[in-house]
Amino acid sequence: MPAEPLVLLPLLLLAAVRGGGASGAEEPPAPPARIGVIGAGIGGTAAAYFLREKFGRGVPIDVFERGELFWALKLCSSFAGLSTLKSGTGLLGVYSGEEIVFKESSCNLRTIVKLLRRYGLDPLRIYVWVQISLIGFMRIYCHQSRDLAFSTNEGLLYSIGWDLVLRMLNQSMGENLKKKRYSQKFIRELVTPVTRFNYGQGATVNSVAGYASFIGVDSGLWSVEGGNKLVCVGLLSASKAQLISGAVLSVELKTQPKGRSGEPAELYEVTYLSETGVTTALYDILLIATPLQCEIANITFQNFNPPIPEFSRPYHQTVTTLVHGRINTTFFGYRDPSQFDLSNIFTMENPKIFMDSIVIHSPVQKTTAPEPPLSLTIWRVLSHEPLTKEQLSLLFVSYDSVEEKKWLAYPRYSPPEKTPPIILHDRMYYLNGIELTTSAIEISAIAAKNAALLAHHHWYKKLDKVDQEGLQDDSKQSSRLGTCVSGWDQF
């Protein structure tokens, strides 16, 4: 067939140019026999998705999950093929423990005027800072589109020009704002309620988490129709990975003969508790996408030298309570219930306040119109401890159903922060260390892709793609807002 040489010749020439025509060129390693991922939240399922992208169809990928797929997600899900819904709207108020000290207006312009009158330019300053930082943050997507990976969390942040962020990890949000001469009223009445809503913690969180909290209350947020947990389901389906239901008990480093040559190779033996009992499986590459904290994933590591370090950072308990009832407006200082029009109430720090926030719970399906605040509707209450019957009676005039879920949602932030390593062993990677900077779904997805790229580049020895130098300088030079980026700290 004469067409074949015409097709093969360019390929042969290309191979000769790349390999220099040397007959002794090193053959690329065979693909890994199997890859394991521990954790089926957004980090784990996104990691499986990106691993499939890099390693191709032929490599088996197992994803371990001891419970149901993580249910509290707020991630952009375009790559999972899911429909989206606008997040719940409605007016916001800040409760001091005695009264509503600040309340939004239905007109945005009026709200801006009220903010400026009460807090001066502080709201504008923090808005500008957040918007500029988001522009800098977008650079990580450019790096990852070029398949660039980073072996440390600090290196990842530094690559996008966030050397300032590394310093901010050593300072609380409150300290950071005081240094910039933000008013105490603004910190107490707006900043602290926002951080309590997002992380259940006050302005003592590190500055990175504090500023990220303001992204979490932006009006442009949205969710997935049918429930945000479908993001994980969609990612897992797209990755063609096998979901294994079972709690991982231990990971042991094993040395066994592998391949036709029988040369010894290091493998990771995962021991897990399945429905049929204790089971083991061997993996060439292992990604850990669950916090290595004993109350969340009590995994022991065996036969590693040096030993895998222990990560003892405690996680903050959040209790989510869904209540179908009518809210008690007098509790929030409204003598006339007809004047109450709030759908979202954040709280200041006050020993008398037993909750972080109470908001109307947005439906996961499309509806014609939101329920008015005074009707019988579903409210979501976030608190540190389960609500007592007395507390429920204070919040609601009447209610007919209550559902409660405790979860260790976020690290207990306490600057100065130092993130754990990404590379725990040669081909074992830890995704959740970046949570000590800030905990957000987008951050988990970025950590997942970074770990998948690291695994791929290490396996195929593409080390020129790892920890490239000069990225921060390139980012600043290519940004039209370089002068603004270099002056972030002035805001």
Short mmCIF file of C-alpha atoms in Angstrom, two decimals:
data_model
loop_
_atom_site.label_atom_id
_atom_site.label_comp_id
_atom_site.label_asym_id
_atom_site.label_seq_id
_atom_site.Cartn_x
_atom_site.Cartn_y
_atom_site.Cartn_z
CA MET A 1 0.00 0.00 0.00
CA PRO A 2 1.91 3.10 -1.19
CA ALA A 3 0.19 5.53 1.18
CA GLU A 4 1.74 4.02 4.29
CA PRO A 5 5.37 5.19 3.76
CA LEU A 6 4.11 8.76 3.11
CA VAL A 7 2.36 8.70 6.47
CA LEU A 8 5.14 7.03 8.41
CA LEU A 9 8.05 9.04 6.99
CA PRO A 10 7.26 12.31 8.81
CA LEU A 11 6.81 10.39 12.03
CA LEU A 12 10.15 8.66 11.59
CA LEU A 13 11.87 11.98 10.82
CA LEU A 14 10.30 13.54 13.91
CA ALA A 15 11.47 10.64 16.04
CA ALA A 16 14.99 10.96 14.63
CA VAL A 17 15.10 14.69 15.43
CA ARG A 18 13.84 14.17 18.98
CA GLY A 19 16.00 11.16 19.69
CA GLY A 20 19.04 12.25 17.71
CA GLY A 21 18.84 8.97 15.80
CA ALA A 22 20.50 7.13 18.66
CA SER A 23 19.64 3.48 18.81
CA GLY A 24 20.29 3.37 22.53
CA ALA A 25 17.69 5.98 23.51
CA GLU A 26 15.95 5.16 26.76
CA GLU A 27 12.48 3.71 26.30
CA PRO A 28 9.65 5.48 28.10
CA PRO A 29 8.42 3.61 31.15
CA ALA A 30 5.31 1.49 30.88
CA PRO A 31 2.14 3.05 32.29
CA PRO A 32 1.42 2.38 35.97
CA ALA A 33 -0.40 -0.88 36.62
CA ARG A 34 -2.92 0.75 38.98
CA ILE A 35 -3.52 4.10 40.67
CA GLY A 36 -5.34 4.59 43.97
CA VAL A 37 -7.14 7.67 45.31
CA ILE A 38 -8.26 7.82 48.95
CA GLY A 39 -11.30 10.07 49.35
CA ALA A 40 -14.26 10.68 47.02
CA GLY A 41 -14.97 14.31 47.80
CA ILE A 42 -14.27 17.04 45.28
CA GLY A 43 -10.50 16.60 45.71
CA GLY A 44 -10.55 12.84 45.17
CA THR A 45 -13.03 12.72 42.30
CA ALA A 46 -11.35 15.68 40.56
CA ALA A 47 -8.00 13.92 40.99
CA ALA A 48 -9.42 10.78 39.37
CA TYR A 49 -10.72 12.90 36.49
CA PHE A 50 -7.36 14.61 35.89
CA LEU A 51 -5.42 11.35 36.34
CA ARG A 52 -7.55 9.82 33.60
CA GLU A 53 -6.79 12.81 31.37
CA LYS A 54 -3.03 12.39 31.82
CA PHE A 55 -2.61 8.60 31.99
CA GLY A 56 -5.24 7.61 29.44
CA ARG A 57 -7.91 4.94 29.33
CA GLY A 58 -5.78 1.89 29.97
CA VAL A 59 -4.76 2.56 33.58
CA PRO A 60 -7.16 1.28 36.26
CA ILE A 61 -8.02 3.93 38.88
CA ASP A 62 -9.63 3.05 42.22
CA VAL A 63 -11.29 5.67 44.43
CA PHE A 64 -11.89 4.81 48.10
CA GLU A 65 -14.72 6.37 50.10
CA ARG A 66 -15.88 5.27 53.53
CA GLY A 67 -19.18 7.19 53.41
CA GLU A 68 -21.51 8.76 50.86
CA LEU A 69 -20.10 11.23 48.36
CA PHE A 70 -19.40 14.57 49.97
CA TRP A 71 -22.63 16.54 50.07
CA ALA A 72 -21.72 20.18 50.73
CA LEU A 73 -20.19 21.36 47.44
CA LYS A 74 -20.16 24.73 45.67
CA LEU A 75 -17.95 24.12 42.65
CA CYS A 76 -18.22 25.21 39.04
CA SER A 77 -19.20 21.94 37.36
CA SER A 78 -19.01 22.70 33.64
CA PHE A 79 -16.63 19.78 33.03
CA ALA A 80 -19.04 17.39 34.77
CA GLY A 81 -21.90 18.21 32.35
CA LEU A 82 -24.34 19.43 35.00
CA SER A 83 -26.99 22.17 34.94
CA THR A 84 -26.66 25.01 37.40
CA LEU A 85 -28.86 27.20 39.55
CA LYS A 86 -28.35 30.72 40.81
CA SER A 87 -27.55 30.60 44.51
CA GLY A 88 -30.15 31.77 46.95
CA THR A 89 -30.86 35.49 46.91
CA GLY A 90 -32.47 37.75 49.48
CA LEU A 91 -31.56 40.52 51.84
CA LEU A 92 -28.72 40.15 54.34
CA GLY A 93 -28.69 41.40 57.90
CA VAL A 94 -26.04 41.34 60.64
CA TYR A 95 -27.25 40.44 64.15
CA SER A 96 -25.40 41.68 67.23
CA GLY A 97 -27.21 39.55 69.80
CA GLU A 98 -29.74 42.27 70.47
CA GLU A 99 -30.61 43.84 67.13
CA ILE A 100 -29.82 43.96 63.42
CA VAL A 101 -26.94 46.44 63.18
CA PHE A 102 -26.72 46.47 59.39
CA LYS A 103 -29.23 45.51 56.74
CA GLU A 104 -29.04 45.42 52.97
CA SER A 105 -31.53 47.30 50.81
CA SER A 106 -33.36 45.89 47.82
CA CYS A 107 -31.64 48.62 45.76
CA ASN A 108 -27.90 48.01 45.33
CA LEU A 109 -27.15 51.71 45.18
CA ARG A 110 -28.86 52.28 48.53
CA THR A 111 -26.87 49.43 50.05
CA ILE A 112 -23.60 51.00 48.84
CA VAL A 113 -24.60 54.36 50.30
CA LYS A 114 -25.47 52.73 53.65
CA LEU A 115 -22.13 50.91 53.70
CA LEU A 116 -20.15 54.07 52.98
CA ARG A 117 -22.04 56.09 55.57
CA ARG A 118 -21.50 53.53 58.32
CA TYR A 119 -18.01 52.22 57.51
CA GLY A 120 -16.41 54.85 55.30
CA LEU A 121 -14.26 53.52 52.45
CA ASP A 122 -13.45 50.23 54.19
CA PRO A 123 -16.02 48.15 52.20
CA LEU A 124 -14.70 49.57 48.93
CA ARG A 125 -11.09 48.94 49.93
CA ILE A 126 -11.69 45.28 50.76
CA TYR A 127 -13.77 44.80 47.59
CA VAL A 128 -10.93 46.15 45.42
CA TRP A 129 -8.38 43.95 47.22
CA VAL A 130 -10.46 40.81 46.67
CA GLN A 131 -11.04 41.56 42.98
CA ILE A 132 -7.35 42.21 42.31
CA SER A 133 -6.32 39.08 44.19
CA LEU A 134 -8.75 37.04 42.07
CA ILE A 135 -7.07 38.31 38.92
CA GLY A 136 -3.74 37.08 40.28
CA PHE A 137 -5.29 33.79 41.35
CA MET A 138 -6.49 33.08 37.79
CA ARG A 139 -2.86 32.63 36.74
CA ILE A 140 -2.80 29.16 38.23
CA TYR A 141 -5.19 28.03 35.50
CA CYS A 142 -2.72 29.30 32.89
CA HIS A 143 0.08 27.35 34.56
CA GLN A 144 -1.98 24.18 34.75
CA SER A 145 -3.11 24.50 31.12
CA ARG A 146 0.63 24.29 30.30
CA ASP A 147 0.89 21.12 32.44
CA LEU A 148 3.10 22.86 35.01
CA ALA A 149 3.15 21.30 38.49
CA PHE A 150 4.52 22.28 41.88
CA SER A 151 6.01 20.05 44.55
CA THR A 152 5.01 22.32 47.46
CA ASN A 153 1.93 24.35 48.29
CA GLU A 154 4.12 27.38 48.95
CA GLY A 155 5.69 27.01 45.49
CA LEU A 156 2.24 26.89 43.90
CA LEU A 157 1.16 30.11 45.62
CA TYR A 158 4.44 31.87 44.89
CA SER A 159 4.19 30.99 41.18
CA ILE A 160 1.07 33.13 40.75
CA GLY A 161 2.60 36.14 42.42
CA TRP A 162 1.21 35.36 45.84
CA ASP A 163 4.43 35.89 47.77
CA LEU A 164 2.31 38.34 49.74
CA VAL A 165 -0.06 35.47 50.57
CA LEU A 166 2.77 33.52 52.16
CA ARG A 167 3.29 36.42 54.55
CA MET A 168 -0.44 36.69 55.18
CA LEU A 169 -0.51 33.12 56.47
CA ASN A 170 1.45 34.35 59.47
CA GLN A 171 -1.08 37.03 60.38
CA SER A 172 -4.71 36.89 61.49
CA MET A 173 -7.39 38.68 59.51
CA GLY A 174 -8.02 41.05 62.38
CA GLU A 175 -4.34 41.94 62.75
CA ASN A 176 -3.97 42.41 58.99
CA LEU A 177 -6.89 44.84 58.79
CA LYS A 178 -5.86 46.79 61.89
CA LYS A 179 -2.39 47.24 60.39
CA LYS A 180 -4.06 48.69 57.28
CA ARG A 181 -6.15 50.97 59.51
CA TYR A 182 -9.55 49.44 58.87
CA SER A 183 -12.02 50.57 61.50
CA GLN A 184 -12.80 48.35 64.47
CA LYS A 185 -16.51 48.77 63.72
CA PHE A 186 -16.02 47.36 60.21
CA ILE A 187 -14.01 44.40 61.53
CA ARG A 188 -16.53 43.69 64.28
CA GLU A 189 -19.76 44.20 62.33
CA LEU A 190 -18.92 42.92 58.84
CA VAL A 191 -15.62 41.04 58.66
CA THR A 192 -16.19 38.81 61.68
CA PRO A 193 -19.78 37.84 60.66
CA VAL A 194 -18.51 36.92 57.18
CA THR A 195 -15.71 34.69 58.51
CA ARG A 196 -18.15 33.11 60.99
CA PHE A 197 -20.55 32.33 58.14
CA ASN A 198 -17.86 30.73 55.98
CA TYR A 199 -15.59 29.03 58.52
CA GLY A 200 -17.41 29.19 61.86
CA GLN A 201 -14.47 31.19 63.20
CA GLY A 202 -13.95 34.90 63.80
CA ALA A 203 -11.33 37.38 62.58
CA THR A 204 -8.65 35.20 64.21
CA VAL A 205 -8.46 33.10 60.99
CA ASN A 206 -5.39 33.69 58.85
CA SER A 207 -5.64 36.60 56.43
CA VAL A 208 -5.87 34.38 53.33
CA ALA A 209 -8.93 32.59 54.68
CA GLY A 210 -10.35 35.89 55.85
CA TYR A 211 -10.20 37.56 52.46
CA ALA A 212 -11.41 34.38 50.75
CA SER A 213 -14.51 34.56 52.96
CA PHE A 214 -15.63 37.65 51.07
CA ILE A 215 -15.62 35.66 47.83
CA GLY A 216 -17.95 33.18 49.54
CA VAL A 217 -20.65 35.81 50.10
CA ASP A 218 -20.55 37.21 46.57
CA SER A 219 -23.96 37.51 44.91
CA GLY A 220 -22.71 35.76 41.75
CA LEU A 221 -22.37 32.31 43.33
CA TRP A 222 -24.41 29.42 42.01
CA SER A 223 -25.02 25.74 42.66
CA VAL A 224 -25.83 22.55 40.76
CA GLU A 225 -29.40 21.64 39.90
CA GLY A 226 -30.33 18.44 41.71
CA GLY A 227 -27.78 18.96 44.49
CA ASN A 228 -24.10 19.86 44.51
CA LYS A 229 -23.09 16.30 45.37
CA LEU A 230 -23.74 15.52 41.69
CA VAL A 231 -20.44 17.23 40.93
CA CYS A 232 -18.58 14.32 42.55
CA VAL A 233 -20.83 11.79 40.86
CA GLY A 234 -20.23 13.43 37.48
CA LEU A 235 -16.46 13.58 37.94
CA LEU A 236 -16.30 9.97 39.06
CA SER A 237 -18.37 8.86 36.07
CA ALA A 238 -16.24 10.87 33.63
CA SER A 239 -13.05 9.43 35.09
CA LYS A 240 -14.21 5.83 34.55
CA ALA A 241 -12.74 5.07 37.97
CA GLN A 242 -13.93 2.28 40.23
CA LEU A 243 -15.53 3.45 43.47
CA ILE A 244 -14.62 1.23 46.42
CA SER A 245 -16.81 1.64 49.49
CA GLY A 246 -14.71 1.05 52.57
CA ALA A 247 -12.66 2.78 55.23
CA VAL A 248 -8.90 2.78 54.54
CA LEU A 249 -7.05 1.48 57.60
CA SER A 250 -3.41 1.61 56.57
CA VAL A 251 -0.91 2.20 53.78
CA GLU A 252 2.25 0.08 53.75
CA LEU A 253 5.29 0.43 51.51
CA LYS A 254 6.04 -2.92 49.85
CA THR A 255 8.93 -4.02 47.67
CA GLN A 256 8.03 -6.70 45.14
CA PRO A 257 9.35 -7.99 41.81
CA LYS A 258 7.56 -6.39 38.91
CA GLY A 259 7.34 -6.86 35.16
CA ARG A 260 9.10 -9.35 32.94
CA SER A 261 12.52 -8.47 34.32
CA GLY A 262 11.42 -9.18 37.86
CA GLU A 263 13.30 -6.18 39.18
CA PRO A 264 12.19 -5.02 42.63
CA ALA A 265 9.74 -2.11 42.67
CA GLU A 266 8.12 -0.14 45.45
CA LEU A 267 4.34 -0.42 45.68
CA TYR A 268 1.76 0.97 48.09
CA GLU A 269 -0.42 -1.62 49.79
CA VAL A 270 -3.76 -0.17 50.89
CA THR A 271 -5.61 -2.10 53.58
CA TYR A 272 -9.29 -1.24 53.85
CA LEU A 273 -12.44 -2.51 55.52
CA SER A 274 -15.02 -3.51 52.93
CA GLU A 275 -18.39 -5.22 53.23
CA THR A 276 -16.66 -8.59 52.92
CA GLY A 277 -14.02 -7.80 55.55
CA VAL A 278 -10.42 -6.57 55.57
CA THR A 279 -9.02 -6.39 52.03
CA THR A 280 -5.74 -5.21 50.46
CA ALA A 281 -4.80 -3.75 47.08
CA LEU A 282 -1.45 -2.69 45.55
CA TYR A 283 -0.82 0.58 43.71
CA ASP A 284 2.06 2.16 41.79
CA ILE A 285 0.75 5.66 42.55
CA LEU A 286 -1.36 6.77 45.49
CA LEU A 287 -3.15 10.10 46.02
CA ILE A 288 -4.59 10.94 49.44
CA ALA A 289 -7.54 13.33 49.19
CA THR A 290 -8.84 13.30 52.73
CA PRO A 291 -7.54 15.20 55.77
CA LEU A 292 -4.97 13.09 57.62
CA GLN A 293 -6.60 13.86 60.93
CA CYS A 294 -7.48 11.01 63.26
CA GLU A 295 -11.14 12.00 63.65
CA ILE A 296 -11.63 12.12 59.87
CA ALA A 297 -9.31 9.47 58.40
CA ASN A 298 -7.34 7.48 60.95
CA ILE A 299 -4.86 5.99 58.48
CA THR A 300 -1.60 4.45 59.70
CA PHE A 301 1.52 4.42 57.51
CA GLN A 302 3.85 1.44 57.79
CA ASN A 303 7.38 0.62 56.61
CA PHE A 304 8.24 4.16 55.44
CA ASN A 305 11.71 5.50 56.10
CA PRO A 306 11.69 8.28 57.12
CA PRO A 307 8.24 7.86 58.70
CA ILE A 308 5.29 9.79 57.29
CA PRO A 309 4.84 12.80 59.62
CA GLU A 310 1.72 13.14 61.73
CA PHE A 311 -0.61 16.03 60.97
CA SER A 312 -2.32 16.94 64.22
CA ARG A 313 -4.08 20.16 63.21
CA PRO A 314 -7.62 19.93 64.64
CA TYR A 315 -10.65 20.57 62.46
CA HIS A 316 -13.50 22.87 63.41
CA GLN A 317 -16.86 21.23 64.03
CA THR A 318 -19.81 22.72 62.19
CA VAL A 319 -23.37 21.62 62.90
CA THR A 320 -25.81 22.17 60.03
CA THR A 321 -29.46 22.16 61.11
CA LEU A 322 -32.29 22.32 58.57
CA VAL A 323 -35.56 23.51 60.10
CA HIS A 324 -38.93 23.67 58.36
CA GLY A 325 -40.70 26.37 60.27
CA ARG A 326 -41.70 30.02 60.75
CA ILE A 327 -38.96 32.30 62.03
CA ASN A 328 -39.42 34.29 65.25
CA THR A 329 -38.80 37.88 64.12
CA THR A 330 -38.90 39.28 67.67
CA PHE A 331 -35.71 37.34 68.48
CA PHE A 332 -33.90 39.59 66.01
CA GLY A 333 -35.38 42.81 67.38
CA TYR A 334 -38.41 43.20 65.09
CA ARG A 335 -41.49 44.23 67.05
CA ASP A 336 -43.54 44.32 63.84
CA PRO A 337 -43.14 41.00 61.97
CA SER A 338 -44.37 42.60 58.73
CA GLN A 339 -41.15 44.65 58.63
CA PHE A 340 -38.97 41.53 58.57
CA ASP A 341 -37.67 40.81 55.04
CA LEU A 342 -34.32 39.12 55.67
CA SER A 343 -33.35 35.82 54.06
CA ASN A 344 -29.77 35.72 55.37
CA ILE A 345 -28.67 36.63 58.88
CA PHE A 346 -24.98 36.62 59.89
CA THR A 347 -23.94 37.06 63.51
CA MET A 348 -21.31 39.04 65.38
CA GLU A 349 -19.19 37.51 68.13
CA ASN A 350 -21.26 37.57 71.31
CA PRO A 351 -21.38 34.94 74.09
CA LYS A 352 -25.18 35.12 73.98
CA ILE A 353 -25.32 34.09 70.32
CA PHE A 354 -25.49 30.30 69.84
CA MET A 355 -25.26 30.24 66.02
CA ASP A 356 -23.00 31.53 63.27
CA SER A 357 -25.74 32.20 60.72
CA ILE A 358 -29.30 31.42 59.72
CA VAL A 359 -30.35 31.59 56.06
CA ILE A 360 -33.23 30.43 53.91
CA HIS A 361 -32.14 27.13 52.40
CA SER A 362 -32.05 27.31 48.61
CA PRO A 363 -33.81 24.44 46.78
CA VAL A 364 -31.75 22.11 44.59
CA GLN A 365 -34.43 22.16 41.87
CA LYS A 366 -35.66 25.12 39.86
CA THR A 367 -38.58 26.97 41.43
CA THR A 368 -40.73 29.81 40.20
CA ALA A 369 -40.01 32.14 43.13
CA PRO A 370 -38.28 31.99 46.53
CA GLU A 371 -40.36 31.55 49.65
CA PRO A 372 -40.99 34.78 51.59
CA PRO A 373 -39.14 34.91 54.95
CA LEU A 374 -42.32 34.87 57.09
CA SER A 375 -43.86 31.83 55.40
CA LEU A 376 -43.36 28.22 56.45
CA THR A 377 -40.00 27.56 54.81
CA ILE A 378 -36.71 25.72 55.28
CA TRP A 379 -34.00 27.57 57.21
CA ARG A 380 -30.37 26.44 57.46
CA VAL A 381 -28.70 27.17 60.78
CA LEU A 382 -24.92 26.85 61.22
CA SER A 383 -23.64 26.47 64.77
CA HIS A 384 -20.76 24.98 66.76
CA GLU A 385 -22.96 22.67 68.81
CA PRO A 386 -26.33 20.99 68.21
CA LEU A 387 -29.27 23.28 68.85
CA THR A 388 -31.34 22.56 71.95
CA LYS A 389 -35.13 22.59 71.97
CA GLU A 390 -35.00 25.86 73.91
CA GLN A 391 -32.80 27.46 71.26
CA LEU A 392 -35.05 26.22 68.46
CA SER A 393 -38.03 27.72 70.29
CA LEU A 394 -36.22 31.06 70.45
CA LEU A 395 -35.50 31.04 66.72
CA PHE A 396 -38.87 29.78 65.49
CA VAL A 397 -42.47 30.54 66.31
CA SER A 398 -43.31 27.04 65.09
CA TYR A 399 -41.62 24.21 63.24
CA ASP A 400 -42.58 20.71 62.15
CA SER A 401 -39.29 19.04 61.19
CA VAL A 402 -35.59 19.29 62.08
CA GLU A 403 -32.62 17.58 60.42
CA GLU A 404 -29.11 17.86 61.82
CA LYS A 405 -25.66 16.93 60.57
CA LYS A 406 -22.31 17.35 62.34
CA TRP A 407 -19.17 17.56 60.27
CA LEU A 408 -15.54 18.57 60.63
CA ALA A 409 -15.72 21.10 57.86
CA TYR A 410 -12.57 23.22 58.01
CA PRO A 411 -9.20 23.35 59.75
CA ARG A 412 -9.12 25.36 62.95
CA TYR A 413 -7.15 28.28 61.62
CA SER A 414 -4.49 29.63 63.93
CA PRO A 415 -1.70 31.64 62.30
CA PRO A 416 1.15 31.31 61.73
CA GLU A 417 0.28 28.55 59.26
CA LYS A 418 2.64 26.06 57.63
CA THR A 419 1.22 23.68 55.07
CA PRO A 420 2.07 19.95 55.10
CA PRO A 421 4.05 18.51 52.17
CA ILE A 422 2.37 17.46 48.94
CA ILE A 423 4.86 14.62 48.31
CA LEU A 424 4.66 12.19 51.24
CA HIS A 425 6.76 9.58 49.44
CA ASP A 426 8.16 9.08 45.93
CA ARG A 427 4.77 8.45 44.30
CA MET A 428 2.38 9.19 47.17
CA TYR A 429 0.78 12.64 47.20
CA TYR A 430 -1.30 14.56 49.74
CA LEU A 431 -3.92 17.00 48.44
CA ASN A 432 -5.45 18.44 51.61
CA GLY A 433 -2.43 20.25 53.00
CA ILE A 434 -3.38 23.35 51.03
CA GLU A 435 -6.52 23.65 53.19
CA LEU A 436 -4.38 25.33 55.83
CA THR A 437 -4.18 28.39 53.57
CA THR A 438 -7.91 28.51 52.92
CA SER A 439 -10.59 25.88 52.45
CA ALA A 440 -12.61 26.27 49.26
CA ILE A 441 -13.86 23.92 46.59
CA GLU A 442 -11.86 25.63 43.85
CA ILE A 443 -8.70 25.23 45.94
CA SER A 444 -9.39 21.48 46.27
CA ALA A 445 -9.83 21.12 42.51
CA ILE A 446 -6.57 22.99 41.84
CA ALA A 447 -4.73 20.81 44.36
CA ALA A 448 -6.21 17.74 42.66
CA LYS A 449 -4.94 18.73 39.22
CA ASN A 450 -1.54 19.69 40.61
CA ALA A 451 -1.18 16.27 42.26
CA ALA A 452 -2.29 14.49 39.08
CA LEU A 453 0.27 16.46 37.05
CA LEU A 454 2.99 15.72 39.61
CA ALA A 455 2.20 12.01 39.49
CA HIS A 456 2.31 12.01 35.70
CA HIS A 457 5.55 13.99 35.41
CA HIS A 458 7.33 11.95 38.07
CA TRP A 459 6.27 8.67 36.47
CA TYR A 460 7.33 9.67 32.97
CA LYS A 461 10.35 11.71 34.20
CA LYS A 462 9.14 15.01 32.76
CA LEU A 463 10.83 16.96 35.52
CA ASP A 464 11.18 20.09 33.38
CA LYS A 465 7.44 20.58 34.02
CA VAL A 466 7.90 20.62 37.81
CA ASP A 467 8.80 23.73 39.83
CA GLN A 468 9.73 25.94 36.91
CA GLU A 469 11.51 29.10 37.98
CA GLY A 470 10.63 32.65 36.97
CA LEU A 471 6.89 32.09 36.73
CA GLN A 472 6.14 34.89 39.18
CA ASP A 473 8.17 37.40 37.17
CA ASP A 474 6.56 36.23 33.92
CA SER A 475 3.11 36.60 35.47
CA LYS A 476 3.78 40.15 36.59
CA GLN A 477 5.24 41.20 33.24
CA SER A 478 2.34 39.73 31.28
CA SER A 479 -0.31 41.33 33.47
CA ARG A 480 -1.69 44.68 32.45
CA LEU A 481 -2.52 45.19 36.10
CA GLY A 482 1.04 44.58 37.23
CA THR A 483 1.20 47.88 39.09
CA CYS A 484 -1.97 47.02 40.95
CA VAL A 485 -0.78 43.51 41.76
CA SER A 486 2.47 44.82 43.18
CA GLY A 487 0.48 47.20 45.36
CA TRP A 488 -2.08 44.73 46.76
CA ASP A 489 -0.96 45.26 50.31
CA GLN A 490 -1.90 48.95 50.14
CA PHE A 491 -5.56 47.97 50.23
#
